[in-house]
mmCIF file of C-alpha atoms in Angstrom:
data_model
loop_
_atom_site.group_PDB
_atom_site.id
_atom_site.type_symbol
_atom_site.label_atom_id
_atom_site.label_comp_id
_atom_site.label_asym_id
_atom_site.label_seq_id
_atom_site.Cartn_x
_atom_site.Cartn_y
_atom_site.Cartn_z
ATOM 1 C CA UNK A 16 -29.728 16.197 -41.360
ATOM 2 C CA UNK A 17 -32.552 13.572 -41.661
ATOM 3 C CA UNK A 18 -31.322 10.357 -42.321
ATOM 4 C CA UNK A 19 -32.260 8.235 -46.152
ATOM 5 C CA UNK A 20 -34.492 6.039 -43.834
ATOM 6 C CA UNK A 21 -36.272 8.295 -42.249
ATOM 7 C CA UNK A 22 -39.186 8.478 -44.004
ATOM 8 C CA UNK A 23 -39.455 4.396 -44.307
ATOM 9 C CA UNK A 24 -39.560 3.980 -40.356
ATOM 10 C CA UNK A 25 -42.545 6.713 -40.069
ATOM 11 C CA UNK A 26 -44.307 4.255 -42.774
ATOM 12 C CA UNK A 27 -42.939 0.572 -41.605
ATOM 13 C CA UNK A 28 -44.414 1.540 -37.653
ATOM 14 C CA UNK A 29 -47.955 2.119 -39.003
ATOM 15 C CA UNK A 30 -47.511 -1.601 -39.398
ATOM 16 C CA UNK A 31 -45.341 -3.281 -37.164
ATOM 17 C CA UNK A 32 -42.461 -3.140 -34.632
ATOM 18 C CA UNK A 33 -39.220 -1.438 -36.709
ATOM 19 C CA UNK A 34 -35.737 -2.766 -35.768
ATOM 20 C CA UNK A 35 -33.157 0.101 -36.719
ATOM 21 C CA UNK A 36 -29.677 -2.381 -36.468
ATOM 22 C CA UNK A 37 -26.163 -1.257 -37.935
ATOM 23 C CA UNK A 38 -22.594 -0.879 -36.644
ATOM 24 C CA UNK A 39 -21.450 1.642 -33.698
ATOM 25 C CA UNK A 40 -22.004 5.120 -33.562
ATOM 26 C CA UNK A 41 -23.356 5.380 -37.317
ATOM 27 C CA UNK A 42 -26.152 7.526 -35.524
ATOM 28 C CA UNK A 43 -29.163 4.774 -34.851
ATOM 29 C CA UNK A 44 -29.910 6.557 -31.664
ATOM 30 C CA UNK A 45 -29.932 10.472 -33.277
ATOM 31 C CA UNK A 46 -32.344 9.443 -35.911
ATOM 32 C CA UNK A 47 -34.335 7.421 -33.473
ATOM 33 C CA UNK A 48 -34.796 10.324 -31.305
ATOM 34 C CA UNK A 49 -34.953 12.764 -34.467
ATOM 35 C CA UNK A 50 -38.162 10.453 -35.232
ATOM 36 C CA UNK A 51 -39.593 11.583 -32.351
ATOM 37 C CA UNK A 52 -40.976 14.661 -33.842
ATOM 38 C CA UNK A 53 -43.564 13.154 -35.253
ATOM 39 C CA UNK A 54 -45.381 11.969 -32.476
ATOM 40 C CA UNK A 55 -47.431 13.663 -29.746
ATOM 41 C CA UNK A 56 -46.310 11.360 -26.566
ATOM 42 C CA UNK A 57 -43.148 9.173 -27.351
ATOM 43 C CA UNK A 58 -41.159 7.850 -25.109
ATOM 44 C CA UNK A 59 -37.288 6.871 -25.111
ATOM 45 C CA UNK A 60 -36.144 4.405 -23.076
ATOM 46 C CA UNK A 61 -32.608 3.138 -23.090
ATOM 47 C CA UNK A 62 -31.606 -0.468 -21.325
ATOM 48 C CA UNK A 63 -28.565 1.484 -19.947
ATOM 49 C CA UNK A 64 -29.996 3.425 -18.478
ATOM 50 C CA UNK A 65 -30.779 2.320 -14.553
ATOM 51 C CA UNK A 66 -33.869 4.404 -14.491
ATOM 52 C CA UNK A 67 -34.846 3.647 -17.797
ATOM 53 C CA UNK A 68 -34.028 -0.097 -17.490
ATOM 54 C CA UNK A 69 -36.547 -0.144 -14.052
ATOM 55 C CA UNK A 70 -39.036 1.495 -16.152
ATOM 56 C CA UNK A 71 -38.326 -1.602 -19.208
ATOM 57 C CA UNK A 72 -38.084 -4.078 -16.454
ATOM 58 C CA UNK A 73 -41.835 -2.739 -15.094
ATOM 59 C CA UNK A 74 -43.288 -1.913 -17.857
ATOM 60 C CA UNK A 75 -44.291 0.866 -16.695
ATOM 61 C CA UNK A 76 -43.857 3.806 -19.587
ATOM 62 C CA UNK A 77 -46.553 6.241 -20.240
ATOM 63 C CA UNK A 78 -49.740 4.617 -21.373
ATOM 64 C CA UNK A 79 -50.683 7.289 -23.779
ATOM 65 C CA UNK A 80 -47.023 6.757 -25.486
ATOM 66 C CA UNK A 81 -48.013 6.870 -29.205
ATOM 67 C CA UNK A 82 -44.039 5.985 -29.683
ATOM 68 C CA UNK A 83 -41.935 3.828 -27.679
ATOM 69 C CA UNK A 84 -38.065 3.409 -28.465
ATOM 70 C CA UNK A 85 -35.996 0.522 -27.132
ATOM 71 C CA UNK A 86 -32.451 1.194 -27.365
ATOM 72 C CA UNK A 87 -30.029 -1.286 -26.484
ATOM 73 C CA UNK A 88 -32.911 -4.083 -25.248
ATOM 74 C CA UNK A 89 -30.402 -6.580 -26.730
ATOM 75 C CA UNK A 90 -28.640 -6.155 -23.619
ATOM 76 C CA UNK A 91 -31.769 -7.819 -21.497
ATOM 77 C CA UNK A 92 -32.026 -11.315 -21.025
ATOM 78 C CA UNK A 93 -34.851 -13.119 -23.225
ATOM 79 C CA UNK A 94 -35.080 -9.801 -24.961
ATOM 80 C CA UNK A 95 -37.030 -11.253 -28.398
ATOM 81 C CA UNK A 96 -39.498 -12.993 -25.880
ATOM 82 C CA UNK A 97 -39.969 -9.549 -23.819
ATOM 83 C CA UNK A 98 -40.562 -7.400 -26.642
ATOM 84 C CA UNK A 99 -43.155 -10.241 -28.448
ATOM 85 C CA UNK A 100 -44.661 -9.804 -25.538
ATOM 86 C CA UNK A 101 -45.039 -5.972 -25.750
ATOM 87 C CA UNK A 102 -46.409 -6.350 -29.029
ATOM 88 C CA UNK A 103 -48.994 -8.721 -28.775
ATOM 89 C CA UNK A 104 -50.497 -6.376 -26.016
ATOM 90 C CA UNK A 105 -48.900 -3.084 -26.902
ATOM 91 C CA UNK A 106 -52.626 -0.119 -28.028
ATOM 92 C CA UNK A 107 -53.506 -0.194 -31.537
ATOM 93 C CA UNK A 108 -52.456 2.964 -31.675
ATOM 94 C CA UNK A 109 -48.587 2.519 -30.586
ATOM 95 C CA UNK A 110 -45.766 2.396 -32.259
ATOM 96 C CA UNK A 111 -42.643 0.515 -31.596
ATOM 97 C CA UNK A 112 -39.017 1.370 -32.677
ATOM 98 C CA UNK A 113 -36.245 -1.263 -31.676
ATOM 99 C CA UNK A 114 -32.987 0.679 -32.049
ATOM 100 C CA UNK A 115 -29.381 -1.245 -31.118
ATOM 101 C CA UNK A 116 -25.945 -2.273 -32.211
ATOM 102 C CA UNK A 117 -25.397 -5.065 -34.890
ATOM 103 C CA UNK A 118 -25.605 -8.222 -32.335
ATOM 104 C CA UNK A 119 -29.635 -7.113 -32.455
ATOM 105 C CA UNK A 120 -29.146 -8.061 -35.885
ATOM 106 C CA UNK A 121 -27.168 -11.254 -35.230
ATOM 107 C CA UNK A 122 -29.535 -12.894 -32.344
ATOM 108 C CA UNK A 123 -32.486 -12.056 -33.908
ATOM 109 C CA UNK A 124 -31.826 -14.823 -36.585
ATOM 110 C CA UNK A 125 -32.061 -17.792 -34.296
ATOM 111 C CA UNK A 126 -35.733 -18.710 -33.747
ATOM 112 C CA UNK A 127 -39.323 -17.875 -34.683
ATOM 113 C CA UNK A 128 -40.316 -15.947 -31.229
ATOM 114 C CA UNK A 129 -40.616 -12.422 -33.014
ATOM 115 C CA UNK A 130 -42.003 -14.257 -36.746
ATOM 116 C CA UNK A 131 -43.427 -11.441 -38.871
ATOM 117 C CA UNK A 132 -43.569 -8.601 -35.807
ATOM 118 C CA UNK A 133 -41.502 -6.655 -37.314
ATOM 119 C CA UNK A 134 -39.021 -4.974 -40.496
ATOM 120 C CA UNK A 135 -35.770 -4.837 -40.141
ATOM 121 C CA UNK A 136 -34.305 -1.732 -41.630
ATOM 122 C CA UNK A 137 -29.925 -1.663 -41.760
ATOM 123 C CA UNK A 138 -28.482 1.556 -41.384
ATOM 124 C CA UNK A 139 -25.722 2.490 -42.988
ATOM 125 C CA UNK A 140 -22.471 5.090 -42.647
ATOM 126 C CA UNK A 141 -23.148 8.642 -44.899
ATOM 127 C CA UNK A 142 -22.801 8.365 -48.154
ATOM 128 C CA UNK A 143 -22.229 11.321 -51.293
ATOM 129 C CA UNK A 144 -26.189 11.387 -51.194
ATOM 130 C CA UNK A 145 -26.369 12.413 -47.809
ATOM 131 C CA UNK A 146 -23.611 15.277 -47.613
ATOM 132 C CA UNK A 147 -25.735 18.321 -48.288
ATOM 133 C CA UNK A 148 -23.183 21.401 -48.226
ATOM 134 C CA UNK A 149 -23.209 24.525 -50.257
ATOM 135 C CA UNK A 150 -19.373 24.859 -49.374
ATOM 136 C CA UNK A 151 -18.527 21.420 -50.008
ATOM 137 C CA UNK A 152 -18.074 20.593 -54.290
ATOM 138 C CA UNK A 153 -18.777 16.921 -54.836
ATOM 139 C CA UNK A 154 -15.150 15.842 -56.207
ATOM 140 C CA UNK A 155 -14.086 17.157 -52.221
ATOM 141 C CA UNK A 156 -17.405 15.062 -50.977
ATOM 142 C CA UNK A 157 -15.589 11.873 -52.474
ATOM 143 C CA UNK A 158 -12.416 13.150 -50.914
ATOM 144 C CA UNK A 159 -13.505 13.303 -47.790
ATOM 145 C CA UNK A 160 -15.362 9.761 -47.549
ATOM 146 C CA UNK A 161 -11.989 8.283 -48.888
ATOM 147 C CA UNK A 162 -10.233 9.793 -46.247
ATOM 148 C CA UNK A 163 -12.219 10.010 -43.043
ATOM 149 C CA UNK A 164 -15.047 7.266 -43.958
ATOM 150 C CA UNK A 165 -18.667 7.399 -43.553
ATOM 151 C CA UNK A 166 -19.567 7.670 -39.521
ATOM 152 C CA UNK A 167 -20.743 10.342 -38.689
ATOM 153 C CA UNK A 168 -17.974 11.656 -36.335
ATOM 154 C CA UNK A 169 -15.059 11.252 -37.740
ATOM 155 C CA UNK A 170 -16.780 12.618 -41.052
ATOM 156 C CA UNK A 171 -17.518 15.609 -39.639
ATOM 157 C CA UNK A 172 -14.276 16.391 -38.224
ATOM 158 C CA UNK A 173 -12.782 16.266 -41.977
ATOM 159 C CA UNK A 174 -16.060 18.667 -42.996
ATOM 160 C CA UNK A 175 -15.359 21.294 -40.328
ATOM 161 C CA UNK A 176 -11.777 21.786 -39.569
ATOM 162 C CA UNK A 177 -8.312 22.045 -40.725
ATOM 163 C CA UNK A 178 -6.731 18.836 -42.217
ATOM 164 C CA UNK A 179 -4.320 17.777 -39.596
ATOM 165 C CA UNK A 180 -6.615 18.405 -36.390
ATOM 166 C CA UNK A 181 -8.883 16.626 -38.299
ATOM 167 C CA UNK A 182 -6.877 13.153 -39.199
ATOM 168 C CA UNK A 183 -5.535 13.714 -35.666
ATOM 169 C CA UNK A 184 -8.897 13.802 -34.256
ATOM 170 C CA UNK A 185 -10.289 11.182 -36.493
ATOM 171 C CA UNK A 186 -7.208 8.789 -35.966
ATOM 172 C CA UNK A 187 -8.382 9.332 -31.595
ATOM 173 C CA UNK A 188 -11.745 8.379 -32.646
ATOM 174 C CA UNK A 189 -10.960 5.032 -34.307
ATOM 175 C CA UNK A 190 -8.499 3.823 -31.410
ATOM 176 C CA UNK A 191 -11.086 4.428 -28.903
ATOM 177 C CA UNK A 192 -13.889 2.883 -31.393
ATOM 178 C CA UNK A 193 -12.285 -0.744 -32.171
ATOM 179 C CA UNK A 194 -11.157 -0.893 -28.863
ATOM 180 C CA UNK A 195 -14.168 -0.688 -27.626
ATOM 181 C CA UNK A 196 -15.786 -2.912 -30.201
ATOM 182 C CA UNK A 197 -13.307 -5.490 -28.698
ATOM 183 C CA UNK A 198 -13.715 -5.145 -25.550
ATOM 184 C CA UNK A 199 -17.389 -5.092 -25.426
ATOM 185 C CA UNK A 200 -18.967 -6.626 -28.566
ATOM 186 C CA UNK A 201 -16.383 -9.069 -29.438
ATOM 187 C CA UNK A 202 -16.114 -10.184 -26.146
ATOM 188 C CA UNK A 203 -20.097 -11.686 -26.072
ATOM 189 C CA UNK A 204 -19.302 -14.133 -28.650
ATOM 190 C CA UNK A 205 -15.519 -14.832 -27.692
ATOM 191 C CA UNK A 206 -13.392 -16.103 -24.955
ATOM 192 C CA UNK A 207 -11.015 -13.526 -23.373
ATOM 193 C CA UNK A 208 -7.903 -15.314 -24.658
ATOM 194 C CA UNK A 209 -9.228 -15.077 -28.262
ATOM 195 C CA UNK A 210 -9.538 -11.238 -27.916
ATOM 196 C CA UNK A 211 -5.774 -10.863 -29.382
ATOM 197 C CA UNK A 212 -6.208 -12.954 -32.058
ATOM 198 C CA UNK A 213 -9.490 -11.566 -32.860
ATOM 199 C CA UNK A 214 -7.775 -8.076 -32.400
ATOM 200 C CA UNK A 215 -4.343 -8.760 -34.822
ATOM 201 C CA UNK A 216 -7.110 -10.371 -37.359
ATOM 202 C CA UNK A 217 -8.893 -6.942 -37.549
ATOM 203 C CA UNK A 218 -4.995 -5.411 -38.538
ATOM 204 C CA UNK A 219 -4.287 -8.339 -40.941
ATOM 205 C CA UNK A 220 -7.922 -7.636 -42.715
ATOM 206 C CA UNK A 221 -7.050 -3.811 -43.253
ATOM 207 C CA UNK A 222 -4.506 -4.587 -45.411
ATOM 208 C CA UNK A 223 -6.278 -7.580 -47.333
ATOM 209 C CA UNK A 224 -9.520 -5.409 -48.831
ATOM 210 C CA UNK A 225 -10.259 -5.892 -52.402
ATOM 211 C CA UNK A 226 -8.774 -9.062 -52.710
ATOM 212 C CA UNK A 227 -9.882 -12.619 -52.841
ATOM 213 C CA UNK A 228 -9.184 -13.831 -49.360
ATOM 214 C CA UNK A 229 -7.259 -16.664 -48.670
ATOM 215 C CA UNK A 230 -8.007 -18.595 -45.671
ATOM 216 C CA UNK A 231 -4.710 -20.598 -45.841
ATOM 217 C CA UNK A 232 -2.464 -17.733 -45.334
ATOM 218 C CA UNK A 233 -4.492 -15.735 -42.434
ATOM 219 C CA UNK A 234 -4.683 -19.485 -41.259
ATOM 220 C CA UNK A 235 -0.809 -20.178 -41.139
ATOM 221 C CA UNK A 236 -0.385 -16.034 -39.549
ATOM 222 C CA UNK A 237 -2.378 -16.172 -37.280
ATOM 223 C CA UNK A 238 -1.562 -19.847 -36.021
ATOM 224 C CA UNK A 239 -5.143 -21.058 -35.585
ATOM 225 C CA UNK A 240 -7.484 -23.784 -37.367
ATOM 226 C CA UNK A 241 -9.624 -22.838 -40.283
ATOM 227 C CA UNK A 242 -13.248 -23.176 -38.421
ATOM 228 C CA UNK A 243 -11.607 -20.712 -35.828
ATOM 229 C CA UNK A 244 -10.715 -18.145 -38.759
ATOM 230 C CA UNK A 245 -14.356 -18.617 -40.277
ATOM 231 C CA UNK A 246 -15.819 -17.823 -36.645
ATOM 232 C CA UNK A 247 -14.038 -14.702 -36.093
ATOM 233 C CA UNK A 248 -14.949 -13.741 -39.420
ATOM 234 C CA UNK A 249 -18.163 -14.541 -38.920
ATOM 235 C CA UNK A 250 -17.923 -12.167 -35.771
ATOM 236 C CA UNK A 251 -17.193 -9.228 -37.576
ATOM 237 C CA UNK A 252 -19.138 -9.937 -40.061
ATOM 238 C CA UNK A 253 -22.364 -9.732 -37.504
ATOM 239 C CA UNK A 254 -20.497 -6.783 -35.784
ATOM 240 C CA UNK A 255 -21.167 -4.768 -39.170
ATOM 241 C CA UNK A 256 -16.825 -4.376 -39.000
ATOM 242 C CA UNK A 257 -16.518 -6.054 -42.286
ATOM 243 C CA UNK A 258 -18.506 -7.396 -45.592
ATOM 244 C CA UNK A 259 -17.438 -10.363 -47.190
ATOM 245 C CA UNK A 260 -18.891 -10.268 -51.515
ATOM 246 C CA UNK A 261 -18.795 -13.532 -53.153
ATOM 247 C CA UNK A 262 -18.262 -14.181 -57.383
ATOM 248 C CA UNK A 263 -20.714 -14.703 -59.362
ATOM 249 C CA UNK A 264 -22.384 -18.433 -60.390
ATOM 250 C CA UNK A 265 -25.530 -19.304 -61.165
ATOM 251 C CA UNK A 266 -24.861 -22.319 -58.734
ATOM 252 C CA UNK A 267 -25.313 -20.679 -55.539
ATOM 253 C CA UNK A 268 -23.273 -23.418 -53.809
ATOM 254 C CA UNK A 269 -20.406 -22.998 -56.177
ATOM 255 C CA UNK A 270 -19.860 -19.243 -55.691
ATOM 256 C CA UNK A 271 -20.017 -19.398 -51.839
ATOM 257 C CA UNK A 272 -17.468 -22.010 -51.752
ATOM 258 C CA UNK A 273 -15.253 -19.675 -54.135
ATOM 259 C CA UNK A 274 -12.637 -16.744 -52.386
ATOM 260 C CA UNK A 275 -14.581 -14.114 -51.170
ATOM 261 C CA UNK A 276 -13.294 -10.040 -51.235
ATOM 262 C CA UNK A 277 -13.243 -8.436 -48.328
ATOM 263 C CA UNK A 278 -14.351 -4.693 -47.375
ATOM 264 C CA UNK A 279 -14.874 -2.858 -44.459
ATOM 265 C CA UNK A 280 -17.987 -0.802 -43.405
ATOM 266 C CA UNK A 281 -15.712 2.370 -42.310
ATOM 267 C CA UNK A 282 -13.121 3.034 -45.305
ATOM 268 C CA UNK A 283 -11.220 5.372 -43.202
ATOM 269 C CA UNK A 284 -9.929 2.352 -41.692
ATOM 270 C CA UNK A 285 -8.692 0.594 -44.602
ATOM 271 C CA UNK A 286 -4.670 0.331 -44.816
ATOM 272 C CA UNK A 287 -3.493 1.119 -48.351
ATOM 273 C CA UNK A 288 -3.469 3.122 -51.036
ATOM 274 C CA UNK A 289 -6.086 5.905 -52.236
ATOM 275 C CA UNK A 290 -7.168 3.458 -55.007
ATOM 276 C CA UNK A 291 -7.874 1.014 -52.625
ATOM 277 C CA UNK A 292 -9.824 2.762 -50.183
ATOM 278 C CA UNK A 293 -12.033 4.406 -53.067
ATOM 279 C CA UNK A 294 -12.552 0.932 -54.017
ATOM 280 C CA UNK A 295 -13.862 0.372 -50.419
ATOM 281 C CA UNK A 296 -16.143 3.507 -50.859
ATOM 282 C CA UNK A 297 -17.364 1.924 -53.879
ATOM 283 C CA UNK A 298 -18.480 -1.185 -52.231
ATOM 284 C CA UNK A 299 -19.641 0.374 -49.172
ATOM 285 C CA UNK A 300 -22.047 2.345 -51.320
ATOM 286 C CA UNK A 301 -22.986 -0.303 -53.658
ATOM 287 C CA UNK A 302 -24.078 -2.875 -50.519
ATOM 288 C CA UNK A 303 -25.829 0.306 -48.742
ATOM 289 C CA UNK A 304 -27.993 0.324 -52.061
ATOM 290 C CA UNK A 305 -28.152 -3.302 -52.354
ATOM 291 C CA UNK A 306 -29.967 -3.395 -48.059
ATOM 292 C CA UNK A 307 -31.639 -0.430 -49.162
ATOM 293 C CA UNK A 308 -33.778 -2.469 -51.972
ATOM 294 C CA UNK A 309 -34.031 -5.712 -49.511
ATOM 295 C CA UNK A 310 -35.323 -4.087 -46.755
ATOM 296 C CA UNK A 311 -37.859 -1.237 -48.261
ATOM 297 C CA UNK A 312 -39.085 -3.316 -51.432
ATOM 298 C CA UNK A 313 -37.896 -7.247 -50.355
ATOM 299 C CA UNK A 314 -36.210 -7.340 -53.779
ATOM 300 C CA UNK A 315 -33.882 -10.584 -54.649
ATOM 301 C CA UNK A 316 -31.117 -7.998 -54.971
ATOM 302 C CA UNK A 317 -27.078 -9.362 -54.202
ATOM 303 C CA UNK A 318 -23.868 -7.585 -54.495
ATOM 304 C CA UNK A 319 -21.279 -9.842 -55.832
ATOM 305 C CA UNK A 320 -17.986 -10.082 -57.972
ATOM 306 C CA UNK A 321 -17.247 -11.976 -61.404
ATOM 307 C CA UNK A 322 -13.660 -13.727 -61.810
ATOM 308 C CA UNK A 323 -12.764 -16.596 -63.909
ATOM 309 C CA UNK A 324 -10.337 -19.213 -64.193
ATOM 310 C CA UNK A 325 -7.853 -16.915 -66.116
ATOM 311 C CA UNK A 326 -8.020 -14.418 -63.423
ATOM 312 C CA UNK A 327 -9.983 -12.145 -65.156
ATOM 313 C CA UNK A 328 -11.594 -10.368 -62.861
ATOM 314 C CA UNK A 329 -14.435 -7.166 -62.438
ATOM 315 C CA UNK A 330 -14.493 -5.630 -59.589
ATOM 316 C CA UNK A 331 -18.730 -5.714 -58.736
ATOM 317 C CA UNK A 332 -21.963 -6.801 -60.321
ATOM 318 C CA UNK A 333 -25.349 -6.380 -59.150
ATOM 319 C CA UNK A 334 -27.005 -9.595 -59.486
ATOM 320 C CA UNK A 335 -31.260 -9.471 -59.717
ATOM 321 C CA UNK A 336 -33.328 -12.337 -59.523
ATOM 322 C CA UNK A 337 -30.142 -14.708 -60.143
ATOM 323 C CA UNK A 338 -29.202 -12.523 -63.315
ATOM 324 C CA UNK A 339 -26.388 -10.081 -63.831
ATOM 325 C CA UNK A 340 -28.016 -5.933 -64.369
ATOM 326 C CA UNK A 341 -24.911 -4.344 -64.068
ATOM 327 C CA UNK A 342 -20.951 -4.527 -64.075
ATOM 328 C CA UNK A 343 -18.404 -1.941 -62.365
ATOM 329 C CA UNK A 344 -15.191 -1.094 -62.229
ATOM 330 C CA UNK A 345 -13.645 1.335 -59.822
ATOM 331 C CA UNK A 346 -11.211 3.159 -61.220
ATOM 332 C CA UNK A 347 -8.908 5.938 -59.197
ATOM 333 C CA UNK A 348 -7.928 8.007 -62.006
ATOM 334 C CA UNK A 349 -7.265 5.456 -65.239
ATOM 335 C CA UNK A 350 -9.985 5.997 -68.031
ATOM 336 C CA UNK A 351 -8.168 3.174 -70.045
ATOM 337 C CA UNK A 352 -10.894 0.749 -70.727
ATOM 338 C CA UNK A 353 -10.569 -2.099 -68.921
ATOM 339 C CA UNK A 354 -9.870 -4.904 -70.611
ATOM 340 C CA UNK A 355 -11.839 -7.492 -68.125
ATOM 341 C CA UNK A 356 -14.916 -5.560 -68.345
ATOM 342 C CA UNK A 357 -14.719 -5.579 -71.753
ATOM 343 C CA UNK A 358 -14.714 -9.192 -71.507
ATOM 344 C CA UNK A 359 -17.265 -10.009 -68.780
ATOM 345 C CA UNK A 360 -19.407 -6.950 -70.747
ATOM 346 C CA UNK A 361 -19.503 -9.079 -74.072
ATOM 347 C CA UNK A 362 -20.210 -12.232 -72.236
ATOM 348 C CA UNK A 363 -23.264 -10.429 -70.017
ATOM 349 C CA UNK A 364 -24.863 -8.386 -72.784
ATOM 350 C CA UNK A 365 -27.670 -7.894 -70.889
ATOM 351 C CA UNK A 366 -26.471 -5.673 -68.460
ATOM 352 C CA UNK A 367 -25.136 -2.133 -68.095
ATOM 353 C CA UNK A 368 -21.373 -1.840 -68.127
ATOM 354 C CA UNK A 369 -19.913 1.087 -66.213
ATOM 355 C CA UNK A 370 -16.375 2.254 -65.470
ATOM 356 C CA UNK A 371 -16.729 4.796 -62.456
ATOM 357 C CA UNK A 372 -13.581 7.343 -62.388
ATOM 358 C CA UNK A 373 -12.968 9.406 -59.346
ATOM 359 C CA UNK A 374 -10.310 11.678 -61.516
ATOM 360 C CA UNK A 375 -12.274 12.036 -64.512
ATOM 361 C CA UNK A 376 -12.614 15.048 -67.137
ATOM 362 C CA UNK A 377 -15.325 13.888 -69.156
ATOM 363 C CA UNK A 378 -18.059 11.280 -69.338
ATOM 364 C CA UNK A 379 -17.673 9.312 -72.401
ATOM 365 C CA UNK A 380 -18.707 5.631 -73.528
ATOM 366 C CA UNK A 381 -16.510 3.143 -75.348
ATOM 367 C CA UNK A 382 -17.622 -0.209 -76.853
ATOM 368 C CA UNK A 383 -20.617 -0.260 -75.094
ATOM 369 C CA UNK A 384 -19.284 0.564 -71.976
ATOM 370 C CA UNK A 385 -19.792 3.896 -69.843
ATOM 371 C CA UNK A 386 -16.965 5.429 -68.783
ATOM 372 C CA UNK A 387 -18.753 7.760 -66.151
ATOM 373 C CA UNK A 388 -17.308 10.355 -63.093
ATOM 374 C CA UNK A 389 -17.367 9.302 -59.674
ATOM 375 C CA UNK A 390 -19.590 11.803 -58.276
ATOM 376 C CA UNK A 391 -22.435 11.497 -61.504
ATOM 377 C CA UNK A 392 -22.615 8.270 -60.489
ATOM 378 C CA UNK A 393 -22.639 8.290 -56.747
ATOM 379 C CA UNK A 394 -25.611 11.133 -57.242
ATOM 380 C CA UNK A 395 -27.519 8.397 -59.723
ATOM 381 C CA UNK A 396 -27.976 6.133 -56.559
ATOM 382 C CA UNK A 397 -31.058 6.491 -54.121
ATOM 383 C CA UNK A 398 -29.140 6.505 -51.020
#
């Protein structure tokens, strides 16, 4: 299976270096090497490796390399300076991928070394547009991201065998996954002692998605100050672990200062109820499409929420150029129509209203609002 950016790396490294950046194991390194198909002479090198990492440390790869992937180069002190260096002297004819886990992502915001070098392309978990199957129908497609998530793995263990081994196998997969995120990734931005905390916060977000968070209570559960919370957060946040969406204002200040929802970037680890994690699923999709339209066309594209003082609340809006395009609610199975949207839909006239059933006989609209199935409109998206 080719990956939705696959065709936007070929194009981005006829012009610069291409960082490929996303969470663990969502398959960074299989599409990096897929990529190298398309080239006569490319080269893989991996900082992990100790052979590869003399060859890195030399620079000392093929000359005639036409393709050179960096994986894991975060892991090499003064990386950004190394690989400016590369470039600036690198053959016309060369291309450069940069493939590695979200803390590429996270240090390559501080300074200016690597300044218009490269694109940075986020890659996300599958999504309903990537499952191709002729056995699979696309109500059991939506099924199985609800219940084993997005990655790769875990996915594919739901696809291929029986339900049970397949939870089972899934449920081994996670354990050693966040455990490893923990003890690895966590750990370069945290002290040892604050790997606990850091570790019960991950179990106290599961069961918060979907909901304004409220740094008060994890505050008072967790026993620590507020700018500790906001750190952690912050940690996962770079980790690709979670996604924080913000409401809706047209002051920007005002909306980030506002509760936040909280979703994770693998749904199969969400604690709740079906509803809940096909809320997740709904997000998840919605922010892949949101990076998708960042990084390939530099739109001003933002996922966000709308709420207002009476509580009335919808549970995403695509915000472009500072103006609401489009309101959704998730729906599990209701095709009541929500009151909320209703209101926010009147209020935004402007923009599409959709209500997006996953249990859904018929499409239908209502008052101006389109009451659509799950699957037509996880097919409408580009990725």
């Amino acid at each position: 299976m080719k990956r939705y950016l696959y065709k936007q790396i070929l194009e981005d490294l006829k012009r610069k270096m291409v960082f490929l950046t996303g969470p663990r194991q969502v398959g960074k390194t299989y599409l990096a090497k897929q990529l190298m198909s398309e080239f006569k002479n490319p080269q893989y090198l991996n900082f992990d490796s100790i052979n590869d990492r003399r060859i890195i440390n030399n620079m000392s790869w093929a000359q005639n390399s036409d393709l050179v992937i960096f994986d894991e180069i975060h892991k090499m002190s003064d990386w950004k300076n190394y690989l400016k260096g590369v470039f600036d002297t690198k053959n016309s004819d060369q291309s450069i991928l940069v493939a590695g886990s979200a803390r590429l992502d996270f240090r390559s915001q501080s300074g200016e070394s690597l300044a218009g070098r490269y694109y940075q392309l986020r890659l996300h978990p599958v999504s309903f547009k990537e499952v191709i199957s002729d056995s699979l129908a696309d109500y059991d497609k939506i099924e199985l991201l609800i219940e084993f998530g997005g990655f790769p793995e875990p996915f594919l263990f739901g696809a291929s065998t029986d339900m049970e081994s397949a939870k089972r196998e899934a449920a081994r997969w996670r354990k050693q996954y966040y455990t490893g995120i923990i003890r690895e990734d966590i750990i370069t931005h945290s002290r040892v002692e604050e790997l606990n905390e850091m570790s019960v916060l991950l179990q106290l977000l599961r069961t918060h998605v979907g909901s304004p968070i409220s740094i008060n209570t994890l505050v008072e559960d967790l026993q620590i100050s507020n700018k500790t919370l906001k750190r952690y957060i912050a940690i996962l946040e770079s980790l690709y672990i979670v996604f924080m969406i913000y409401p809706y204002h047209k002051n920007i200040a005002r909306s980030i200062l506002k509760q936040p929802k909280l979703y994770f970037f693998d749904t199969g680890f969400v604690q709740g109820n079906k509803g809940l994690k096909f809320e997740n699923l709904c997000a998840l999709s919605l922010l892949k499409y949101v990076h998708y339209l960042q990084d390939t066309s530099g739109e001003d594209i933002q996922l966000n929420y709308l709420r207002n003082r009476d509580k009335k609340e919808v549970d995403f809006v695509i915000v472009k150029n500072g103006i609401p395009i489009l309101l959704i609610e998730t729906k599990l199975s209701d095709n009541k129509l929500s009151k909320p949207l209703l209101y926010f839909s009147q209020r935004f006239s402007e923009a599409e209203s959709l209500q997006i059933v996953h249990n859904l006989r018929q499409n239908e609209t209502r008052q101006g609002i389109n009451i659509v199935k799950a699957s037509d409109w996880f097919d409408s998206l580009p990725v």
